[in-house]
Amino acid sequence: MIQQASSEAYLPARLIGIMDALQERLEVFLDLLTQEHEAIGALALDRLGEINRGKLQLLEELNSLDRERACLVGQMANLWSLEPASVTLGSIAHRVGGEVGGRLKRQQNQLNESIAAVRERNQFISSLLGRSLTFLHEALRIWYTPESS
């Protein structure tokens, strides 16, 4: 019983730490997307390579943190005799309650907002790159099309 009580306190606290780390990494990712946009505007191809390497590293870190989050959620589901698929951050926050539950709810909302911002910024950059490629292809076509005499 003591083991279960300590786990019930430790697991949500550990989840808060993971959620904080996820949020921090998402903020860094958003910053990299801003830098990417600026590098595209400046045609700084060397900078784009650095940024893409940074994005790949962050994606690996985010993936690792998300796996750790899923593992913790699974442990909580097991502790509470629930199916892991039925346990969400919202249900954990509700079950834990109090200050910890409130913090989990705020973190979930903040993460959802950051993820939406990443998607929106990434879509904008993708669109910008697509338009730039179209322009470059058209410019090359015009450049290499022989003039008719």
PDB file of C-alpha atoms in Angstrom:
ATOM      1  CA  MET A   1       0.000   0.000   0.000  1.00  0.00           C
ATOM      2  CA  ILE A   2       2.870   2.383   0.782  1.00  0.00           C
ATOM      3  CA  GLN A   3       4.392   1.510  -2.623  1.00  0.00           C
ATOM      4  CA  GLN A   4       1.132   2.426  -4.374  1.00  0.00           C
ATOM      5  CA  ALA A   5       0.798   5.718  -2.460  1.00  0.00           C
ATOM      6  CA  SER A   6       4.352   6.750  -3.304  1.00  0.00           C
ATOM      7  CA  SER A   7       3.825   5.770  -6.945  1.00  0.00           C
ATOM      8  CA  GLU A   8       0.590   7.757  -7.072  1.00  0.00           C
ATOM      9  CA  ALA A   9       2.518  10.841  -5.965  1.00  0.00           C
ATOM     10  CA  TYR A  10       5.699  10.197  -7.977  1.00  0.00           C
ATOM     11  CA  LEU A  11       4.180   9.374 -11.350  1.00  0.00           C
ATOM     12  CA  PRO A  12       2.133  12.590 -11.750  1.00  0.00           C
ATOM     13  CA  ALA A  13       5.129  14.634 -10.550  1.00  0.00           C
ATOM     14  CA  ARG A  14       7.329  12.892 -13.126  1.00  0.00           C
ATOM     15  CA  LEU A  15       4.666  13.510 -15.773  1.00  0.00           C
ATOM     16  CA  ILE A  16       4.764  17.232 -14.927  1.00  0.00           C
ATOM     17  CA  GLY A  17       8.527  17.188 -15.486  1.00  0.00           C
ATOM     18  CA  ILE A  18       8.116  15.517 -18.868  1.00  0.00           C
ATOM     19  CA  MET A  19       5.383  17.951 -19.873  1.00  0.00           C
ATOM     20  CA  ASP A  20       7.653  20.866 -18.907  1.00  0.00           C
ATOM     21  CA  ALA A  21      10.449  19.384 -21.032  1.00  0.00           C
ATOM     22  CA  LEU A  22       8.079  18.869 -23.973  1.00  0.00           C
ATOM     23  CA  GLN A  23       6.914  22.482 -23.732  1.00  0.00           C
ATOM     24  CA  GLU A  24      10.478  23.781 -23.584  1.00  0.00           C
ATOM     25  CA  ARG A  25      11.480  21.748 -26.654  1.00  0.00           C
ATOM     26  CA  LEU A  26       8.397  22.940 -28.562  1.00  0.00           C
ATOM     27  CA  GLU A  27       9.316  26.557 -27.813  1.00  0.00           C
ATOM     28  CA  VAL A  28      12.831  25.939 -29.146  1.00  0.00           C
ATOM     29  CA  PHE A  29      11.289  24.285 -32.230  1.00  0.00           C
ATOM     30  CA  LEU A  30       9.076  27.340 -32.796  1.00  0.00           C
ATOM     31  CA  ASP A  31      12.153  29.539 -32.556  1.00  0.00           C
ATOM     32  CA  LEU A  32      13.918  27.376 -35.137  1.00  0.00           C
ATOM     33  CA  LEU A  33      10.930  27.711 -37.460  1.00  0.00           C
ATOM     34  CA  THR A  34      11.170  31.492 -37.115  1.00  0.00           C
ATOM     35  CA  GLN A  35      14.882  31.306 -37.909  1.00  0.00           C
ATOM     36  CA  GLU A  36      14.102  29.076 -40.875  1.00  0.00           C
ATOM     37  CA  HIS A  37      11.651  31.632 -42.229  1.00  0.00           C
ATOM     38  CA  GLU A  38      14.286  34.365 -41.895  1.00  0.00           C
ATOM     39  CA  ALA A  39      16.965  32.176 -43.531  1.00  0.00           C
ATOM     40  CA  ILE A  40      14.656  31.436 -46.464  1.00  0.00           C
ATOM     41  CA  GLY A  41      14.054  35.157 -46.919  1.00  0.00           C
ATOM     42  CA  ALA A  42      17.803  35.812 -46.863  1.00  0.00           C
ATOM     43  CA  LEU A  43      18.543  32.780 -49.089  1.00  0.00           C
ATOM     44  CA  ALA A  44      21.014  31.644 -46.416  1.00  0.00           C
ATOM     45  CA  LEU A  45      21.323  28.009 -47.516  1.00  0.00           C
ATOM     46  CA  ASP A  46      24.135  27.198 -45.076  1.00  0.00           C
ATOM     47  CA  ARG A  47      21.972  28.482 -42.212  1.00  0.00           C
ATOM     48  CA  LEU A  48      19.041  26.371 -43.446  1.00  0.00           C
ATOM     49  CA  GLY A  49      21.202  23.259 -43.134  1.00  0.00           C
ATOM     50  CA  GLU A  50      22.084  24.111 -39.521  1.00  0.00           C
ATOM     51  CA  ILE A  51      18.451  24.813 -38.717  1.00  0.00           C
ATOM     52  CA  ASN A  52      17.297  21.529 -40.257  1.00  0.00           C
ATOM     53  CA  ARG A  53      19.873  19.597 -38.223  1.00  0.00           C
ATOM     54  CA  GLY A  54      18.605  21.357 -35.107  1.00  0.00           C
ATOM     55  CA  LYS A  55      15.012  20.529 -36.018  1.00  0.00           C
ATOM     56  CA  LEU A  56      15.874  16.863 -36.534  1.00  0.00           C
ATOM     57  CA  GLN A  57      17.591  16.701 -33.153  1.00  0.00           C
ATOM     58  CA  LEU A  58      14.614  18.354 -31.476  1.00  0.00           C
ATOM     59  CA  LEU A  59      12.200  15.967 -33.186  1.00  0.00           C
ATOM     60  CA  GLU A  60      14.216  13.037 -31.822  1.00  0.00           C
ATOM     61  CA  GLU A  61      14.110  14.567 -28.327  1.00  0.00           C
ATOM     62  CA  LEU A  62      10.369  15.232 -28.604  1.00  0.00           C
ATOM     63  CA  ASN A  63       9.800  11.651 -29.742  1.00  0.00           C
ATOM     64  CA  SER A  64      11.824  10.292 -26.816  1.00  0.00           C
ATOM     65  CA  LEU A  65       9.957  12.481 -24.322  1.00  0.00           C
ATOM     66  CA  ASP A  66       6.626  11.441 -25.801  1.00  0.00           C
ATOM     67  CA  ARG A  67       7.546   7.762 -25.465  1.00  0.00           C
ATOM     68  CA  GLU A  68       8.486   8.410 -21.840  1.00  0.00           C
ATOM     69  CA  ARG A  69       5.166  10.224 -21.317  1.00  0.00           C
ATOM     70  CA  ALA A  70       3.255   7.299 -22.822  1.00  0.00           C
ATOM     71  CA  CYS A  71       5.144   4.871 -20.586  1.00  0.00           C
ATOM     72  CA  LEU A  72       4.210   6.888 -17.489  1.00  0.00           C
ATOM     73  CA  VAL A  73       0.589   7.025 -18.572  1.00  0.00           C
ATOM     74  CA  GLY A  74       0.695   3.248 -18.991  1.00  0.00           C
ATOM     75  CA  GLN A  75       2.140   2.858 -15.493  1.00  0.00           C
ATOM     76  CA  MET A  76      -0.624   5.046 -14.062  1.00  0.00           C
ATOM     77  CA  ALA A  77      -3.248   3.049 -15.941  1.00  0.00           C
ATOM     78  CA  ASN A  78      -1.791  -0.144 -14.499  1.00  0.00           C
ATOM     79  CA  LEU A  79      -1.697   1.352 -11.001  1.00  0.00           C
ATOM     80  CA  TRP A  80      -5.341   2.375 -11.314  1.00  0.00           C
ATOM     81  CA  SER A  81      -6.386  -0.903 -13.026  1.00  0.00           C
ATOM     82  CA  LEU A  82      -7.464   0.923 -16.195  1.00  0.00           C
ATOM     83  CA  GLU A  83      -6.878   0.275 -19.872  1.00  0.00           C
ATOM     84  CA  PRO A  84      -3.929   2.428 -20.999  1.00  0.00           C
ATOM     85  CA  ALA A  85      -5.835   3.580 -24.093  1.00  0.00           C
ATOM     86  CA  SER A  86      -8.551   5.041 -21.871  1.00  0.00           C
ATOM     87  CA  VAL A  87      -6.178   7.186 -19.806  1.00  0.00           C
ATOM     88  CA  THR A  88      -5.680  10.727 -21.093  1.00  0.00           C
ATOM     89  CA  LEU A  89      -3.920  13.712 -19.594  1.00  0.00           C
ATOM     90  CA  GLY A  90      -7.347  15.140 -18.810  1.00  0.00           C
ATOM     91  CA  SER A  91      -8.426  11.988 -16.980  1.00  0.00           C
ATOM     92  CA  ILE A  92      -5.136  11.909 -15.066  1.00  0.00           C
ATOM     93  CA  ALA A  93      -5.581  15.552 -14.057  1.00  0.00           C
ATOM     94  CA  HIS A  94      -9.136  14.828 -12.925  1.00  0.00           C
ATOM     95  CA  ARG A  95      -8.137  11.720 -10.983  1.00  0.00           C
ATOM     96  CA  VAL A  96      -5.121  13.354  -9.301  1.00  0.00           C
ATOM     97  CA  GLY A  97      -6.998  16.580  -8.607  1.00  0.00           C
ATOM     98  CA  GLY A  98      -5.741  19.457  -6.510  1.00  0.00           C
ATOM     99  CA  GLU A  99      -2.798  21.630  -7.492  1.00  0.00           C
ATOM    100  CA  VAL A 100      -1.081  18.832  -9.437  1.00  0.00           C
ATOM    101  CA  GLY A 101      -4.229  18.120 -11.452  1.00  0.00           C
ATOM    102  CA  GLY A 102      -4.688  21.810 -12.185  1.00  0.00           C
ATOM    103  CA  ARG A 103      -1.083  22.102 -13.318  1.00  0.00           C
ATOM    104  CA  LEU A 104      -1.472  19.102 -15.632  1.00  0.00           C
ATOM    105  CA  LYS A 105      -4.564  20.685 -17.202  1.00  0.00           C
ATOM    106  CA  ARG A 106      -2.725  23.977 -17.742  1.00  0.00           C
ATOM    107  CA  GLN A 107       0.253  22.144 -19.238  1.00  0.00           C
ATOM    108  CA  GLN A 108      -2.005  20.186 -21.565  1.00  0.00           C
ATOM    109  CA  ASN A 109      -3.633  23.411 -22.786  1.00  0.00           C
ATOM    110  CA  GLN A 110      -0.248  25.088 -23.234  1.00  0.00           C
ATOM    111  CA  LEU A 111       1.128  22.092 -25.145  1.00  0.00           C
ATOM    112  CA  ASN A 112      -1.943  22.009 -27.388  1.00  0.00           C
ATOM    113  CA  GLU A 113      -1.464  25.718 -28.164  1.00  0.00           C
ATOM    114  CA  SER A 114       2.245  25.230 -28.895  1.00  0.00           C
ATOM    115  CA  ILE A 115       1.578  22.231 -31.139  1.00  0.00           C
ATOM    116  CA  ALA A 116      -1.020  24.257 -33.062  1.00  0.00           C
ATOM    117  CA  ALA A 117       1.487  27.125 -33.427  1.00  0.00           C
ATOM    118  CA  VAL A 118       4.154  24.708 -34.715  1.00  0.00           C
ATOM    119  CA  ARG A 119       1.714  23.271 -37.266  1.00  0.00           C
ATOM    120  CA  GLU A 120       0.642  26.714 -38.436  1.00  0.00           C
ATOM    121  CA  ARG A 121       4.193  28.038 -38.755  1.00  0.00           C
ATOM    122  CA  ASN A 122       5.382  24.850 -40.448  1.00  0.00           C
ATOM    123  CA  GLN A 123       2.521  25.024 -42.979  1.00  0.00           C
ATOM    124  CA  PHE A 124       3.415  28.637 -43.732  1.00  0.00           C
ATOM    125  CA  ILE A 125       7.074  27.747 -44.305  1.00  0.00           C
ATOM    126  CA  SER A 126       6.096  24.774 -46.463  1.00  0.00           C
ATOM    127  CA  SER A 127       3.883  27.031 -48.548  1.00  0.00           C
ATOM    128  CA  LEU A 128       6.659  29.610 -48.814  1.00  0.00           C
ATOM    129  CA  LEU A 129       9.135  26.958 -49.932  1.00  0.00           C
ATOM    130  CA  GLY A 130       6.640  25.601 -52.458  1.00  0.00           C
ATOM    131  CA  ARG A 131       6.085  29.052 -53.961  1.00  0.00           C
ATOM    132  CA  SER A 132       9.840  29.679 -54.012  1.00  0.00           C
ATOM    133  CA  LEU A 133      10.477  26.415 -55.852  1.00  0.00           C
ATOM    134  CA  THR A 134       7.765  27.206 -58.372  1.00  0.00           C
ATOM    135  CA  PHE A 135       9.329  30.617 -58.961  1.00  0.00           C
ATOM    136  CA  LEU A 136      12.824  29.128 -59.342  1.00  0.00           C
ATOM    137  CA  HIS A 137      11.616  26.473 -61.787  1.00  0.00           C
ATOM    138  CA  GLU A 138       9.865  29.131 -63.866  1.00  0.00           C
ATOM    139  CA  ALA A 139      12.945  31.381 -63.786  1.00  0.00           C
ATOM    140  CA  LEU A 140      15.151  28.491 -64.911  1.00  0.00           C
ATOM    141  CA  ARG A 141      12.724  27.594 -67.683  1.00  0.00           C
ATOM    142  CA  ILE A 142      12.787  31.163 -68.960  1.00  0.00           C
ATOM    143  CA  TRP A 143      16.574  31.353 -68.585  1.00  0.00           C
ATOM    144  CA  TYR A 144      17.202  28.167 -70.513  1.00  0.00           C
ATOM    145  CA  THR A 145      14.541  28.570 -73.192  1.00  0.00           C
ATOM    146  CA  PRO A 146      16.260  29.651 -76.404  1.00  0.00           C
ATOM    147  CA  GLU A 147      14.974  32.836 -77.951  1.00  0.00           C
ATOM    148  CA  SER A 148      13.173  32.359 -81.204  1.00  0.00           C
ATOM    149  CA  SER A 149      14.634  34.334 -84.071  1.00  0.00           C
TER     150      SER A 149
END
